[in-house]
Coordinates of C-alpha atoms in Angstrom, one line a residue:
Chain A
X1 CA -69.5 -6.2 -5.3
X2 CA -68.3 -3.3 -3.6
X3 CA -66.4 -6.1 -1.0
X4 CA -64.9 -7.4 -4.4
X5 CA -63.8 -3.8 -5.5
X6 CA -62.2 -3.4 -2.1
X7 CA -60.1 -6.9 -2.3
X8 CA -59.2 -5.8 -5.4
X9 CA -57.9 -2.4 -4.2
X10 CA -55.9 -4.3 -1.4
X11 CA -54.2 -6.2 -3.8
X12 CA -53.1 -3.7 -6.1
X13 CA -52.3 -1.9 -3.1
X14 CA -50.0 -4.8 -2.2
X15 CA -48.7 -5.0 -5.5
X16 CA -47.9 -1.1 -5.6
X17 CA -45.9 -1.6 -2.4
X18 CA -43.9 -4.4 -3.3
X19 CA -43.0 -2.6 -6.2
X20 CA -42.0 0.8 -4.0
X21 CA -39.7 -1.5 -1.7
X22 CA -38.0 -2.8 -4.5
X23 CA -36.9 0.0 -6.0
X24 CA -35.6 1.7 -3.5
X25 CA -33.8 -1.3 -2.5
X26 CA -32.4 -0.9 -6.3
X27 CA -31.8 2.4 -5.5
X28 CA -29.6 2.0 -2.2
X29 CA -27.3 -0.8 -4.3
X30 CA -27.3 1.7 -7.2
X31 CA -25.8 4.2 -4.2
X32 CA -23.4 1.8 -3.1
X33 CA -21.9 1.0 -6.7
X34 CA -21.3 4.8 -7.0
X35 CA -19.8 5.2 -3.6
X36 CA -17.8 1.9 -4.2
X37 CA -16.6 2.9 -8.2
X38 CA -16.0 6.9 -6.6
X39 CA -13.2 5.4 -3.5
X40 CA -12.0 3.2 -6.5
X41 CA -11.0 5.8 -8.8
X42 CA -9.1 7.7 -5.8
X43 CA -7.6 4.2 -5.1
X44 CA -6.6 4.4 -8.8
X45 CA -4.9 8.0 -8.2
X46 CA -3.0 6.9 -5.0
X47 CA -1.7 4.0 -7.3
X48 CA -0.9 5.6 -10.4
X49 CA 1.2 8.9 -7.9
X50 CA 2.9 5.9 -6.0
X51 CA 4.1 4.3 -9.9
X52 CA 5.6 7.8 -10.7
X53 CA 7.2 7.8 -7.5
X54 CA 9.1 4.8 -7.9
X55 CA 10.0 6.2 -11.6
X56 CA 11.4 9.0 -10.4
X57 CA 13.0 7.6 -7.5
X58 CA 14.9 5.1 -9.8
X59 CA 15.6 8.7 -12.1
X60 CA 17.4 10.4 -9.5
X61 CA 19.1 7.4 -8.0
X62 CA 20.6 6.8 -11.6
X63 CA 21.3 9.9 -12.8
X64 CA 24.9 10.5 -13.6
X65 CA 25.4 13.7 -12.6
X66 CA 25.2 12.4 -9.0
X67 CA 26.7 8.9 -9.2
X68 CA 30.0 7.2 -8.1
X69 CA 32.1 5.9 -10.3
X70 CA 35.2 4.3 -10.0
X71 CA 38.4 3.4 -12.5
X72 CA 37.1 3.2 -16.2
X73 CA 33.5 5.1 -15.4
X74 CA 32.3 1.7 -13.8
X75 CA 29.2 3.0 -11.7
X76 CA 28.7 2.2 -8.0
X77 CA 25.8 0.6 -6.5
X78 CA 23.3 3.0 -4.2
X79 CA 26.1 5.4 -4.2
X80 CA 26.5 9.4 -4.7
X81 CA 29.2 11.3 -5.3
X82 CA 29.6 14.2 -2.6
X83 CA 31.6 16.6 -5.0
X84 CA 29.0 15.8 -7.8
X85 CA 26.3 16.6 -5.5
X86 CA 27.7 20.0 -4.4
X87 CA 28.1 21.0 -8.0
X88 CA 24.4 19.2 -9.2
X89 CA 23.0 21.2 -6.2
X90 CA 23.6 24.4 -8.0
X91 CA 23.2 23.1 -11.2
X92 CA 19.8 21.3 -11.0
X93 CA 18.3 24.7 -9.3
X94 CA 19.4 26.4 -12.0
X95 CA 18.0 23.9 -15.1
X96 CA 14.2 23.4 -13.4
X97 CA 12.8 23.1 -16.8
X98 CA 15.5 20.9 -18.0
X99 CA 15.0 19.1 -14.7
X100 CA 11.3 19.5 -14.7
X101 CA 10.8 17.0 -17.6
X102 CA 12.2 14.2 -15.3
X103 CA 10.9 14.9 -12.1
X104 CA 7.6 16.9 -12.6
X105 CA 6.5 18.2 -9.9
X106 CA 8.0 18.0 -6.1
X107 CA 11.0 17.8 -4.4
X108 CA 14.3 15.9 -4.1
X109 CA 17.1 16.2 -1.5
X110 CA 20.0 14.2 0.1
X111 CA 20.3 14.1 4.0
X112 CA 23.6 13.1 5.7
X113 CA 23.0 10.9 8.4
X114 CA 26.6 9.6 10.0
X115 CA 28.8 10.8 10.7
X116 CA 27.8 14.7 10.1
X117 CA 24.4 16.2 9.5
X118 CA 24.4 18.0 6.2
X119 CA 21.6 18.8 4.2
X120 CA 21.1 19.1 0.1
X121 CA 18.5 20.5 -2.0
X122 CA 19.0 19.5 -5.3
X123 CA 15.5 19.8 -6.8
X124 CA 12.5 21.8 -5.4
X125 CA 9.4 22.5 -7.6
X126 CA 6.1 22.1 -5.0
X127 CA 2.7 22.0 -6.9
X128 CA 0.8 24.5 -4.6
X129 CA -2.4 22.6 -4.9
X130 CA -1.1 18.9 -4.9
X131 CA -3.7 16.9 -3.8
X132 CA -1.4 13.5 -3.1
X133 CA 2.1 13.6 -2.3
X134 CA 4.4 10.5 -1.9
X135 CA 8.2 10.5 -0.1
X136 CA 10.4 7.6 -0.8
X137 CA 13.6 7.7 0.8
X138 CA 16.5 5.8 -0.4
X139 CA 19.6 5.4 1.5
X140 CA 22.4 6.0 -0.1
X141 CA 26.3 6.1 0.3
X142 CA 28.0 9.5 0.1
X143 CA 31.5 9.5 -1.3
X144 CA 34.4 11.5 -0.6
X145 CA 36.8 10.5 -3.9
X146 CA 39.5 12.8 -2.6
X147 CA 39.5 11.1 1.1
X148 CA 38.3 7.9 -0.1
X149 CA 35.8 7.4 2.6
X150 CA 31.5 6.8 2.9
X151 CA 29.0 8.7 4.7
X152 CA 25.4 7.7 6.0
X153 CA 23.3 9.4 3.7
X154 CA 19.4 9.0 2.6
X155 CA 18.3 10.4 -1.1
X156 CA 14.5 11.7 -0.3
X157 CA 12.3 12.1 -3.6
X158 CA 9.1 13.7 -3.1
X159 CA 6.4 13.4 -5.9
X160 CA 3.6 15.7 -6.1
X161 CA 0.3 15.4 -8.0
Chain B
X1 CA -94.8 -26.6 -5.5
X2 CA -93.8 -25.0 -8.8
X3 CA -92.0 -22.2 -6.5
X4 CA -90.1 -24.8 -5.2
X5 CA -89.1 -26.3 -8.0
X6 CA -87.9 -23.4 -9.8
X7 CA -85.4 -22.6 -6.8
X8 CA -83.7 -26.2 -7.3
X9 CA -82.1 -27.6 -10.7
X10 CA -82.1 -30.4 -12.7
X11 CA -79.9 -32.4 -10.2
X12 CA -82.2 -31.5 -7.7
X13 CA -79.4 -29.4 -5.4
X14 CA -80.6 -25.8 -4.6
X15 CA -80.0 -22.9 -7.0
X16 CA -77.3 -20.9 -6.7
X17 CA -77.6 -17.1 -7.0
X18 CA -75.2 -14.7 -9.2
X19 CA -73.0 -14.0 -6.9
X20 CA -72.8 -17.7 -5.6
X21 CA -71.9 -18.5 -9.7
X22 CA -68.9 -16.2 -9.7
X23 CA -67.4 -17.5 -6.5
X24 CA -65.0 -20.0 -8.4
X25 CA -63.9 -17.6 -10.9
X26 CA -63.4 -15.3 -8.5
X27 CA -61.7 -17.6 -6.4
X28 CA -59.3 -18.8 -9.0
X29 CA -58.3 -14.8 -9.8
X30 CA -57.6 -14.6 -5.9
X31 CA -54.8 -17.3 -6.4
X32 CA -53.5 -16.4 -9.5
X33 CA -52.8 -13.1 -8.6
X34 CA -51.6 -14.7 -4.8
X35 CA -49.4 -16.7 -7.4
X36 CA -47.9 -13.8 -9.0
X37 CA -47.6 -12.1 -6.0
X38 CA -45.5 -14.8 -4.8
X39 CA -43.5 -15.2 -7.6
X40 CA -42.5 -11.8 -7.6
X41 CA -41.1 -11.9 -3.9
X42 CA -38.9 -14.7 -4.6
X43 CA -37.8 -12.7 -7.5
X44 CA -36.8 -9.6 -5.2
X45 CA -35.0 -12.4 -2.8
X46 CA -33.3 -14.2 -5.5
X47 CA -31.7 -10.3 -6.5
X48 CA -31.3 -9.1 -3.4
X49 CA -29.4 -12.8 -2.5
X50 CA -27.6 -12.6 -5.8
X51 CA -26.2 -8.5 -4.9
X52 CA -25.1 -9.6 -1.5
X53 CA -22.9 -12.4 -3.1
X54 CA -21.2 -10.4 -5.5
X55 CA -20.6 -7.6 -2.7
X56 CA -19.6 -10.1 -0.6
X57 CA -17.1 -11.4 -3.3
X58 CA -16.1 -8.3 -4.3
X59 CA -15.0 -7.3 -0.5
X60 CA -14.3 -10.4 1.0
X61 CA -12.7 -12.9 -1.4
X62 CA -10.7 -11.0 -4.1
X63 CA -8.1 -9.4 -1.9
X64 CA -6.3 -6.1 -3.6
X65 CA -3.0 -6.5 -5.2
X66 CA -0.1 -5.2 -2.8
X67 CA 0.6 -1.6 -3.8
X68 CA 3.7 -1.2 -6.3
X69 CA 5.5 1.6 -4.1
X70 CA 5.2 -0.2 -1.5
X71 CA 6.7 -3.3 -2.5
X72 CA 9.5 -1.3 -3.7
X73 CA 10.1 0.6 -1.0
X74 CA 10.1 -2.0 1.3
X75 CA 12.2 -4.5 -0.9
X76 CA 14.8 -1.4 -1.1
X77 CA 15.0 -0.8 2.6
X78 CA 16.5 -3.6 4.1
X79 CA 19.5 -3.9 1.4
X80 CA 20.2 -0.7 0.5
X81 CA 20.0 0.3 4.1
X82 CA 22.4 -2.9 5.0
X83 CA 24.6 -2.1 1.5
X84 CA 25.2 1.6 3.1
X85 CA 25.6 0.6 6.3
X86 CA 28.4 -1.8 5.9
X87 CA 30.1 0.6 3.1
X88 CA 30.1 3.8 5.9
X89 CA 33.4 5.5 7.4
X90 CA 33.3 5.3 11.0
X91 CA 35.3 7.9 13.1
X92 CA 37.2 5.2 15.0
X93 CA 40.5 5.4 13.4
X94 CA 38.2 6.4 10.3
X95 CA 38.0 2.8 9.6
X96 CA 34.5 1.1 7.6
X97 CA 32.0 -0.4 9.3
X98 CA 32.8 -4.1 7.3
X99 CA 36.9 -3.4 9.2
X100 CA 34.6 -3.1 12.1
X101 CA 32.5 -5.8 12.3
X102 CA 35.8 -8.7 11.0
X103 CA 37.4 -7.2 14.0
X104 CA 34.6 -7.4 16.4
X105 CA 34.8 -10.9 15.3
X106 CA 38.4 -11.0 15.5
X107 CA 39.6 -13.3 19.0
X108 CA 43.0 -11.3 18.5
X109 CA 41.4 -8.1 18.7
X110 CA 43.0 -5.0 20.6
X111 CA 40.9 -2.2 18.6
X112 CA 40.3 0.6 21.0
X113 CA 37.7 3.2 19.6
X114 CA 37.8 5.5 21.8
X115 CA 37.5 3.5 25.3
X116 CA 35.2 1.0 23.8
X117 CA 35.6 -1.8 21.9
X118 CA 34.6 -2.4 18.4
X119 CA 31.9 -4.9 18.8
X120 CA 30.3 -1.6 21.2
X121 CA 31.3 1.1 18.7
X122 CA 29.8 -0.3 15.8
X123 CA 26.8 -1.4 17.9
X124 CA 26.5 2.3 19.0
X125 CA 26.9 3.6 15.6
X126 CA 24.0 1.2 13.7
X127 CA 21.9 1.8 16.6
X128 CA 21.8 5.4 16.0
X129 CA 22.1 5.3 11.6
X130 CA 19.0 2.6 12.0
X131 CA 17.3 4.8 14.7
X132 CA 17.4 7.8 13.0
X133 CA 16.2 6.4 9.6
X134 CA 14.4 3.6 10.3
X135 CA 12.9 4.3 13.4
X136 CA 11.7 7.8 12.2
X137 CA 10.0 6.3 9.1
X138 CA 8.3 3.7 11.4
X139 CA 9.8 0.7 10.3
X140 CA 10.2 -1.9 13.1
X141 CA 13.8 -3.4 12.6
X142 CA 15.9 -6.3 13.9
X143 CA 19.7 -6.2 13.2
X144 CA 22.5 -9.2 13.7
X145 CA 25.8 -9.9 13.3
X146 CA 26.7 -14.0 13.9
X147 CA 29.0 -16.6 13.1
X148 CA 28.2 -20.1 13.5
X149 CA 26.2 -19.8 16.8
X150 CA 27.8 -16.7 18.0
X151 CA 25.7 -13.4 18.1
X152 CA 28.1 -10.8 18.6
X153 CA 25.5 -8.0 17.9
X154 CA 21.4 -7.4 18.2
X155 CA 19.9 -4.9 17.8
X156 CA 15.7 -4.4 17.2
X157 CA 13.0 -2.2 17.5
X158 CA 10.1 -4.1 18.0
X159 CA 11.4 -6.7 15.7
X160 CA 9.8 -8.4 13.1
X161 CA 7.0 -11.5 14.2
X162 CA 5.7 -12.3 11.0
X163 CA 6.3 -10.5 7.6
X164 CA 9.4 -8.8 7.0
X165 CA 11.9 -7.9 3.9
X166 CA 16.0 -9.4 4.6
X167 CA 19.0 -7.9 3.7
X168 CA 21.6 -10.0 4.3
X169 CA 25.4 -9.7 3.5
X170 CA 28.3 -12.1 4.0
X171 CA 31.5 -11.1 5.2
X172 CA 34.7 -13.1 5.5
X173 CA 36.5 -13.7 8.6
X174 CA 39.9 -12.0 9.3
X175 CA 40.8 -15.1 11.2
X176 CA 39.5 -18.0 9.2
X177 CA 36.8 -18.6 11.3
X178 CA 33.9 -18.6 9.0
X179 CA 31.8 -16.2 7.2
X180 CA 30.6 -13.5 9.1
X181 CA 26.2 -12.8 8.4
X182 CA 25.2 -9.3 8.7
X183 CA 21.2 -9.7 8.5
X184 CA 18.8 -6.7 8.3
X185 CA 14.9 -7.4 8.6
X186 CA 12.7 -4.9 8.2
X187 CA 9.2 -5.1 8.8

């Protein structure tokens, strides 16, 4: 009898541990999900900042207060004009909120490459406590309309989030 | 006699005690519950076999999708980069770099810019445009200029093995000699 109760405590015993190894085995994958669904939603940040990157990338490229033109308003390809720029430098610094609904936060400026080494800020509105920022340069022609001539240049758009 | 007999039954065989007439039930409990014991382990196997797979699915088989930005980026760079470079001013007799490269071409040519000829300005020039942008952003490069089977120009920085993005632009020959491929591959 008392050998019976003791088999019978083994087994439950057992039993008990099985169940213990399972669930924490269930626990561990439970872990893992989290850890797994947590590096997935900063994988879904990084690829939602990079989207609005290209956005405003495409923004400034297109805007027409720095584009070439030439004869009837027919707009040139990858292409900004140097006297617009001088004159949207000023200008863009001055409208930030305007300028702010298009860009958000961060920073865009042009960079002369060849033959001279100028340097334009058209837009700069950091985010202090950006968490991702994303630089896309975009190299661009800069156009002298006067002296009918092209410069090296590269149109750098920060985006901050 | 009749002590005996009382300790044997009808069929004669010995009689069992209590505990010897619970052995079988007893004995069948032991392997149902062995059973169920069993049953349960190849349950916990089957899951734990089952989670690995889809991990292993998840991680190893479904590959992520190439990131937008970088796909744009990356598909901008070569022609936009080529687009510029062939549209830029050079300060050899402030002549483009397309004037450059039909005369580098050019078997009449007599270009001086500046003690070297035009094939070795513009070489000079893309070499530094391509160093200083490409090259800084850590893009590997490899830049060409040919002709039928004549390379008049190559330039690379670390060049591109296996998976690359190509600009490439035509140009026509000042001499009649063919079209003139200006080929940018960025890595």
């Amino acid at each position: 009898m008392i050998k019976m109760k003791k088999k019978a405590q083994l087994q439950m015993t057992e039993t008990v541990a099985v169940l213990i190894v399972f669930f924490i085995l269930l626990m561990f994958g439970l872990l893992f999900y989290t850890r797994f669904q947590q590096s997935s939603l900063a994988e879904q940040r990084a690829e939602f900042a990079g989207e609005r990157a290209i956005t405003v990338s495409l923004t400034a490229l297109l805007l027409p207060e720095l584009r070439c033109s030439k004869g009837d308003n027919v707009a040139v390809r990858d292409c900004v004009d140097l006297y617009k720029l001088d004159i949207a430098q000023q200008t863009m610094q001055a409208e930030k909120d305007y300028y702010y609904d298009l860009f958000g936060f961060g920073r865009i400026y042009v960079d002369e490459y060849y033959p001279g080494q100028n340097h334009w800020v058209l837009y700069d509105n950091p985010y202090p406590e950006a968490t991702t920022q994303v630089k896309t340069p975009l190299p661009v022609a800069l156009y002298d309309p006067l002296k009918k001539i092209y410069r090296f240049g590269v149109l750098n758009v920060e985006v901050m989030s | 006699m009749l002590g005996q007999r009382a300790l044997q039954d009808c069929a004669g065989r010995p009689e069992r005690s209590e505990v010897e007439k619970r052995a079988p039930l007893h004995h069948a409990m032991t392997l149902h519950r062995k059973a169920q014991l069993e049953i349960m382990g190849l349950v916990v196997v089957v899951i734990l076999v089952s989670l690995g797979f889809l991990f292993a699915l998840q991680f190893v088989v479904l590959q992520a999708p190439e990131n937008p930005r970088e796909t744009f980026v990356r598909e901008q760079m070569a022609q936009n980069t080529l687009h510029t470079l062939v549209l830029t001013t050079t300060t050899c007799h402030e002549l483009s770099m397309t004037e450059l490269i039909q005369d580098c071409f050019d078997t009449l040519s007599d270009l001086d810019c500046g003690g070297r000829s035009s094939c070795e300005f513009l070489s000079g020039v893309t070499s530094s445009i391509l160093n200083s942008t490409l090259k800084t952003w850590q893009r590997n490069y490899a830049f060409t200029l040919v002709r039928g089977d004549a390379v008049r120009v190559q330039l690379k920085h670390k060049g591109c093995p296996e998976d690359r993005d190509v600009g490439r632009m035509f140009l026509p020959s000042r001499d009649g000699g063919g079209n003139i491929l200006v080929r940018l591959d960025v890595c």
